[in-house]
């Protein structure tokens, strides 16, 4: 069965190539004309909406078993005429792959946190067939297991649902180079750290990111599920046109959806652009998140974005505590966490089912590095020699006082949001500049929720079930239950007793493909960042 999303991408490219109406440039990116877009939508909208109703390994959703097999087959290490070009591809050693999607796999022993309950239970057995969870809590005594690949765990191993980072920047700013998406090492670093699903939340090179996702989906490259966001909508995009019309916003959304975008991210956006973005994204069944402001100088307060129908808000809650007479950051650093007006905005989130991507650790990383920012692994060893040399030449790190003040405020407002019943997602939001690396940094975000006073089980659900639900893929991801895709990670130590154990990833599985985390990490040592004259 053909992959509907791939079919639509081919249709889109053919239509653009053959149309008399030349693609126009908006904000530095090519988009189809309204006429070409209308033809494409008329021909393929029903397939597009169907193919993206629920998650699956190809990120094109209900495209059937053929697409699932194509997405999760053993990574192909040899180039051939069918393989998309990728000169920087990392060859993962065969010993990194402990089971493939085509294997009948059983994981037995250890303990299970399924993401449904708030406790762990002994794992009697998890049966995985064709990339899905066939049985959970299976009784294996007396069964003939000769046709299965059996993975035996230790008593201090804990099985968690695959982790979901909803602010997963693949871009880096290293060795004096401009900020750019890194397409080869970063996917492995995310997956090896247990992040089986990622939403980039604004892509600097959306075409490159979508090509990377397709390579992963087709088994040519190792990495997590990538729910492409496309480029930023707003001034965060290089070359953003502040005079776009509503119809041109529609046109952009149509184009990126047809090319594989699974959600959208706004940053530095005006209200006259945010509302049509939300409207058109929802028409396609996509979600929208945003880094907003106070309403100052034609920006958007999160309160107003919620009333427009936004799905998720990044960084800060907004509301009447942020006057539109100055920027949000100027107010946030001196915000009273006990201000009663916070109750109003928190209730607005809850009433309208809006998720909050807190990104607290990202703010703390810019201030005084104390508790929660310790290293448990040598992250520097993944950088190239040129980056290491560049880092050694940098002066002492400077602490940004404003961000540190906001970080201290956020610690209290996040707990207040949680106590009221708000739903929090995990976003690492850490484009590496050489201090930390995103794949590792997401675990600091999980730990920070616990540092705010949130129970460990709830913090784990923020990293799993809340993330999948926020991206509308919760029917197939986020918990360990029969019928869901086989995405999970196995860590040493009970994270309910010490949340820092989430970073002790030993094994990670995506759609039934089981990897040895240590071997994956070893394969990318010394490879992150520019080399020589690159």
XYZ file of C-alpha atoms in Angstrom:
534
model
C 0.000 0.000 0.000
C 1.362 3.405 -0.948
C 2.053 5.969 1.752
C -0.607 8.714 1.273
C 1.618 11.427 2.696
C 4.455 10.455 0.352
C 2.012 10.336 -2.571
C 0.837 13.843 -1.747
C 4.422 15.078 -1.533
C 5.058 13.708 -5.036
C 1.817 15.287 -6.264
C 2.841 18.580 -4.700
C 6.219 18.573 -6.389
C 4.775 17.529 -9.765
C 2.062 20.158 -9.563
C 4.579 22.855 -8.764
C 6.883 21.715 -11.563
C 4.147 21.647 -14.202
C 2.014 24.577 -13.128
C 1.969 27.759 -15.163
C 1.759 29.612 -11.879
C 5.267 29.971 -10.532
C 5.841 29.349 -6.806
C 6.173 32.564 -4.902
C 8.594 33.305 -2.086
C 7.215 34.160 1.334
C 9.620 34.729 4.200
C 12.478 33.185 2.269
C 10.703 29.876 1.498
C 8.987 28.640 -1.639
C 5.240 28.105 -1.420
C 2.680 27.221 -4.121
C 0.257 29.731 -5.503
C -3.302 29.618 -4.265
C -4.378 28.033 -7.561
C -1.847 25.204 -7.321
C -2.665 24.723 -3.670
C -6.358 24.515 -4.419
C -5.773 21.868 -7.097
C -3.671 19.816 -4.695
C -6.176 20.101 -1.895
C -9.044 19.098 -4.163
C -7.105 16.051 -5.366
C -5.632 14.916 -2.088
C -7.095 16.518 1.016
C -9.114 13.498 2.058
C -6.033 11.290 1.860
C -3.959 13.882 3.711
C -6.421 14.158 6.562
C -6.816 10.389 6.758
C -3.103 9.771 6.715
C -2.528 12.128 9.634
C -5.325 11.155 11.990
C -3.094 9.018 14.184
C 0.601 8.377 14.814
C 2.666 5.697 13.139
C 6.336 5.113 12.447
C 6.333 6.953 9.119
C 4.895 10.100 10.682
C 2.236 9.925 7.970
C -0.048 8.022 10.287
C -2.641 5.565 8.976
C -0.733 4.605 5.851
C -0.823 0.905 6.622
C 1.552 -1.921 7.378
C 3.721 -1.390 4.298
C 4.611 2.121 5.433
C 5.189 0.892 8.974
C 7.614 -1.733 7.728
C 9.412 0.820 5.584
C 9.794 3.089 8.600
C 11.063 0.595 11.090
C 13.158 -1.903 9.153
C 16.720 -2.434 10.208
C 18.764 0.663 9.261
C 20.438 0.110 5.897
C 24.156 0.630 6.200
C 25.043 0.362 2.497
C 24.312 3.059 -0.053
C 22.315 2.203 -3.159
C 20.527 3.977 -5.997
C 17.324 4.215 -3.975
C 18.859 5.899 -0.947
C 18.407 9.659 -0.499
C 21.721 11.562 -0.459
C 23.150 12.162 3.002
C 26.918 12.726 2.962
C 27.174 13.169 6.725
C 25.288 9.985 7.624
C 26.447 8.133 10.736
C 26.929 4.384 10.245
C 25.504 2.787 13.374
C 27.380 -0.426 14.324
C 25.326 -3.612 13.869
C 25.794 -4.440 17.552
C 23.705 -1.377 18.447
C 20.591 -3.135 17.128
C 19.381 -5.855 19.498
C 16.025 -6.566 17.846
C 14.272 -5.453 14.678
C 10.650 -4.780 13.880
C 10.412 -8.067 12.014
C 11.508 -9.986 15.133
C 9.013 -11.413 17.560
C 10.368 -9.920 20.751
C 9.668 -10.511 24.427
C 10.950 -8.267 27.209
C 10.751 -9.935 30.595
C 11.938 -9.059 34.056
C 12.533 -5.695 35.640
C 9.773 -3.261 36.522
C 7.161 -1.437 34.474
C 5.869 2.133 34.630
C 3.154 2.059 31.989
C 2.201 5.751 32.038
C -1.372 4.888 32.995
C -0.950 4.357 36.720
C 1.297 6.317 39.058
C 3.246 3.293 40.298
C 5.506 0.524 39.023
C 4.727 -3.189 38.842
C 6.870 -6.206 38.146
C 7.163 -6.879 34.453
C 6.025 -10.441 33.798
C 6.403 -9.996 30.065
C 5.851 -7.629 27.161
C 5.256 -9.232 23.772
C 6.100 -7.116 20.708
C 4.957 -8.055 17.198
C 5.466 -6.041 14.009
C 6.368 -2.871 15.870
C 3.382 -2.902 18.232
C 2.721 -3.932 21.819
C 0.834 -7.217 21.478
C 0.704 -8.191 25.164
C 1.566 -6.301 28.336
C 1.691 -8.214 31.612
C 1.926 -11.499 29.722
C 2.190 -14.723 31.702
C 5.016 -16.585 30.014
C 5.270 -19.700 32.184
C 4.767 -22.836 30.099
C 4.795 -20.991 26.771
C 7.029 -22.040 23.898
C 9.325 -19.075 23.348
C 11.635 -20.600 20.748
C 10.396 -18.301 17.972
C 10.866 -15.179 20.099
C 13.897 -13.010 20.734
C 13.832 -12.769 24.530
C 15.382 -9.752 26.275
C 15.924 -10.440 29.966
C 16.159 -7.444 32.287
C 17.772 -7.039 35.673
C 15.821 -6.341 38.821
C 17.024 -2.720 38.825
C 15.823 -2.100 35.258
C 12.686 0.011 34.789
C 10.641 0.153 31.602
C 9.129 3.529 30.692
C 7.091 4.670 27.696
C 9.243 6.293 25.016
C 9.925 9.909 25.919
C 8.449 12.805 23.913
C 10.273 16.162 23.607
C 7.928 18.880 22.333
C 10.610 21.555 22.052
C 13.367 19.475 20.522
C 15.747 21.788 18.718
C 18.054 20.002 16.313
C 19.926 23.217 15.630
C 23.255 24.198 17.145
C 25.420 27.319 17.319
C 28.984 26.065 17.515
C 32.513 27.239 16.661
C 31.333 30.668 15.578
C 29.074 29.246 12.858
C 25.520 30.563 12.365
C 22.730 28.649 14.075
C 21.778 25.689 11.892
C 19.957 22.364 12.078
C 22.288 19.392 12.621
C 20.841 16.405 10.754
C 23.097 13.436 11.548
C 24.398 13.382 15.116
C 21.475 15.010 16.905
C 18.918 12.333 15.918
C 21.121 9.631 17.442
C 21.725 11.661 20.611
C 17.974 12.114 21.081
C 17.162 8.448 20.518
C 20.035 7.132 22.657
C 18.741 9.223 25.549
C 15.280 7.658 25.375
C 13.515 10.332 23.288
C 11.596 8.257 20.775
C 9.463 11.188 19.564
C 10.437 14.805 18.898
C 8.748 18.004 17.745
C 11.429 20.499 16.619
C 9.321 23.597 17.448
C 10.623 25.758 14.623
C 13.123 24.608 12.015
C 15.940 26.717 10.589
C 16.280 24.370 7.611
C 12.786 22.912 7.164
C 13.605 21.231 3.852
C 16.651 19.570 5.372
C 14.701 18.541 8.456
C 11.958 16.971 6.366
C 14.534 15.118 4.285
C 16.081 13.832 7.523
C 12.687 12.649 8.751
C 12.084 10.797 5.482
C 15.470 9.057 5.749
C 14.614 7.960 9.289
C 11.151 6.817 8.251
C 12.560 4.761 5.382
C 15.213 3.115 7.548
C 18.230 4.809 5.977
C 19.108 6.710 9.134
C 18.747 6.067 12.860
C 16.725 8.534 14.884
C 13.481 9.153 16.742
C 10.086 9.910 15.290
C 10.240 13.463 13.986
C 7.019 15.473 13.909
C 8.171 18.238 11.608
C 7.167 21.781 12.524
C 8.277 23.517 9.347
C 9.727 27.026 9.665
C 8.824 29.507 12.369
C 5.773 31.650 11.760
C 6.822 35.110 12.913
C 9.889 37.291 13.192
C 12.013 34.353 14.431
C 12.093 33.232 10.790
C 14.827 34.819 8.740
C 13.210 36.991 6.080
C 9.747 36.917 7.648
C 7.309 39.215 5.827
C 5.333 41.241 8.367
C 2.798 42.208 5.702
C 1.509 38.731 4.867
C -2.204 38.507 4.207
C -4.570 35.954 5.687
C -4.676 34.144 2.349
C -0.874 33.988 2.209
C -0.767 32.478 5.713
C -3.263 29.859 4.492
C -1.064 29.238 1.489
C 2.016 28.670 3.614
C 0.215 26.279 5.931
C -1.139 24.317 2.952
C 2.324 24.008 1.489
C 4.040 22.776 4.629
C 1.261 20.345 5.476
C 1.511 18.822 2.009
C 5.248 18.488 2.576
C 4.923 16.719 5.916
C 4.530 19.300 8.695
C 2.787 17.768 11.700
C 2.356 20.960 13.721
C 3.400 24.603 13.674
C 5.380 26.959 15.883
C 4.902 30.715 16.059
C 7.451 33.082 17.565
C 7.410 36.840 17.257
C 4.017 36.697 15.575
C 1.365 39.403 15.306
C -2.288 38.687 16.136
C -3.405 39.173 12.517
C -1.081 36.299 11.550
C -1.560 33.973 14.510
C -5.316 33.621 14.134
C -5.260 32.469 10.471
C -2.321 30.180 11.302
C -4.395 28.466 13.993
C -7.480 28.363 11.794
C -5.729 26.817 8.789
C -3.635 24.410 10.861
C -6.765 23.094 12.552
C -8.453 22.737 9.158
C -5.636 20.314 8.312
C -5.825 18.585 11.702
C -2.524 20.091 12.909
C -1.683 21.716 16.236
C -0.128 25.110 16.903
C 2.183 26.180 19.693
C 3.803 29.552 20.255
C 6.389 31.606 22.074
C 4.304 34.677 22.820
C 4.628 37.995 24.660
C 2.490 40.476 26.596
C 0.594 42.207 23.777
C 3.232 44.947 23.737
C 3.920 46.415 20.271
C 1.406 44.232 18.443
C 2.577 40.986 20.020
C 0.181 38.361 21.382
C -0.554 37.625 25.032
C -1.071 33.883 25.725
C -4.532 34.795 27.054
C -5.546 36.085 23.631
C -3.935 33.138 21.854
C -6.000 30.737 23.974
C -9.135 32.600 22.952
C -8.051 32.139 19.323
C -7.906 28.383 19.895
C -4.175 27.721 20.258
C -3.242 24.198 21.387
C -0.100 24.802 23.430
C 1.851 27.711 24.875
C 5.594 27.857 25.484
C 7.588 29.342 28.355
C 5.201 31.540 30.394
C 1.508 31.593 31.208
C 0.557 35.158 30.300
C -2.723 36.802 31.287
C -3.414 40.095 33.003
C -0.235 39.792 35.079
C 1.613 40.787 31.890
C 0.660 44.390 31.025
C 0.867 45.309 27.370
C 2.845 48.452 28.192
C 6.147 46.536 28.272
C 7.606 43.245 27.071
C 6.782 40.026 28.903
C 10.367 39.482 30.025
C 10.564 42.880 31.732
C 7.505 41.945 33.796
C 8.313 38.274 34.385
C 11.612 38.860 36.160
C 9.797 40.775 38.906
C 6.488 38.894 38.838
C 4.855 38.002 42.150
C 4.206 34.219 41.954
C 1.332 34.694 44.419
C -0.497 37.275 42.300
C -4.184 36.214 42.385
C -4.559 37.079 38.707
C -2.532 33.975 37.903
C -5.541 31.893 38.924
C -7.557 33.425 36.091
C -5.077 32.580 33.349
C -4.440 29.096 34.746
C -8.159 28.383 34.719
C -8.335 29.597 31.128
C -5.761 26.952 30.127
C -7.722 24.255 31.933
C -11.120 25.311 30.577
C -9.865 25.202 26.987
C -7.599 22.151 27.237
C -4.419 24.069 26.416
C -1.065 22.456 27.292
C 1.818 24.389 28.829
C 5.365 23.615 27.659
C 7.213 24.968 30.666
C 10.888 24.865 29.478
C 12.045 25.821 32.968
C 15.485 24.243 32.676
C 16.215 26.250 29.521
C 15.802 29.475 31.481
C 17.837 28.179 34.390
C 20.675 27.196 32.049
C 21.183 30.870 31.207
C 21.587 31.878 34.844
C 23.612 30.612 37.770
C 24.130 26.893 37.210
C 23.289 25.158 40.462
C 21.170 22.153 41.390
C 19.682 20.389 38.417
C 22.490 21.258 35.996
C 25.051 18.670 37.012
C 26.666 16.455 34.376
C 26.114 12.702 34.638
C 27.883 12.111 31.299
C 30.736 13.829 29.500
C 28.723 15.760 26.924
C 31.859 17.477 25.616
C 33.170 14.258 24.093
C 30.513 14.352 21.380
C 31.868 17.595 19.917
C 34.374 17.660 17.084
C 37.988 18.671 17.831
C 37.319 22.061 16.234
C 34.406 22.729 18.579
C 36.431 21.600 21.597
C 39.223 23.962 20.612
C 36.742 26.796 20.131
C 35.196 26.125 23.553
C 38.626 26.154 25.180
C 39.260 29.611 23.725
C 36.047 31.103 25.080
C 36.148 33.280 28.160
C 34.332 32.507 31.419
C 30.640 31.793 31.040
C 28.406 34.762 31.885
C 25.220 34.408 33.880
C 22.194 36.302 32.551
C 20.560 37.855 35.602
C 17.190 38.483 33.939
C 16.748 34.844 32.903
C 17.810 33.606 36.306
C 15.154 35.795 37.957
C 12.542 34.451 35.555
C 13.714 30.918 36.320
C 13.094 31.445 40.042
C 9.619 32.814 39.334
C 8.807 29.932 36.997
C 9.619 27.388 39.716
C 6.640 28.652 41.693
C 4.197 29.389 38.884
C 4.687 25.932 37.330
C 3.817 24.232 40.610
C 0.784 26.484 40.945
C -0.307 25.542 37.420
C 0.089 21.837 38.171
C -1.767 22.002 41.496
C -4.735 23.619 39.755
C -4.958 20.738 37.269
C -3.018 22.151 34.329
C -1.281 19.796 31.905
C 2.450 20.259 31.364
C 4.569 18.894 28.536
C 8.336 18.461 28.357
C 10.401 20.703 26.108
C 14.195 20.769 26.299
C 14.465 23.995 24.251
C 18.235 23.890 24.256
C 19.928 24.560 20.926
C 23.453 23.698 21.928
C 26.090 26.391 22.169
C 28.613 24.012 23.718
C 27.536 23.818 27.365
C 24.776 21.211 27.135
C 23.334 18.995 24.385
C 19.596 18.697 23.776
C 19.276 14.907 23.969
C 20.719 14.966 27.477
C 19.116 18.261 28.467
C 15.537 16.974 28.327
C 16.241 14.876 31.410
C 17.128 18.068 33.263
C 13.685 19.403 32.354
C 11.992 16.294 33.789
C 14.042 16.614 36.983
C 13.192 20.309 37.263
C 9.485 19.550 37.378
C 10.160 17.394 40.437
C 12.327 20.154 41.895
C 9.281 22.421 41.573
C 7.332 20.028 43.803
C 5.588 17.939 41.138
C 5.460 14.189 41.932
C 7.857 12.018 39.893
C 5.007 10.005 38.333
C 3.394 13.215 37.093
C 6.712 14.445 35.705
C 7.092 11.161 33.805
C 3.591 11.566 32.382
C 4.538 15.055 31.198
C 7.377 13.415 29.264
C 5.185 10.671 27.795
C 1.386 10.658 27.726
C 0.935 14.445 27.859
C 3.377 14.912 25.003
C 1.637 12.370 22.791
C -1.807 13.740 23.590
C -0.670 17.305 22.926
C 0.388 16.236 19.413
C -2.852 14.290 18.841
C -1.057 10.936 18.683
C -2.052 9.601 22.105
C -4.086 6.721 20.730
C -0.880 5.024 19.601
C 1.879 6.528 21.757
C 2.548 7.753 25.285
C 1.692 4.683 27.382
C 2.620 1.008 27.403
C -0.644 -0.723 26.564
C -1.645 -3.466 24.101
C -2.288 -2.109 20.627
C 0.043 0.873 20.906
C 3.291 1.239 19.025
C 6.262 -0.347 20.741
C 8.082 2.793 21.883
C 9.799 2.502 25.260
C 13.042 3.056 27.097
C 14.680 1.014 29.827
C 16.626 2.776 32.571
C 18.706 1.683 35.549
C 17.079 2.594 38.847
C 13.575 3.524 39.896
C 12.717 7.047 38.661
C 9.829 7.231 41.130
C 12.399 7.080 43.933
C 14.966 9.301 42.198
C 13.833 11.143 39.089
C 17.433 11.508 37.952
C 17.361 7.816 37.049
C 15.569 8.745 33.811
C 18.947 9.636 32.343
C 20.372 6.166 33.034
C 19.093 4.887 29.690
C 20.286 1.373 28.887
C 17.990 0.319 26.047
C 15.573 2.204 23.839
C 12.917 0.831 21.482
C 11.120 2.633 18.676
C 8.398 0.700 16.843
C 9.882 -2.614 17.956
C 13.463 -1.743 16.949
C 15.597 -2.202 20.080
C 18.873 -0.309 20.463
C 21.757 -0.417 22.907
C 22.043 3.174 24.107
C 25.751 2.991 24.958
C 26.658 1.736 21.468
C 24.584 4.461 19.832
C 26.317 7.122 21.913
C 29.745 5.681 21.153
C 29.026 5.926 17.423
C 28.747 9.741 17.534
C 31.643 10.654 19.817
C 33.654 13.513 18.328
C 31.174 14.136 15.498
C 28.897 16.990 16.628
C 29.747 20.305 15.018
C 31.876 21.562 12.138
C 35.086 19.869 11.086
C 38.025 21.740 9.603
C 36.881 23.920 6.722
C 33.192 22.856 6.901
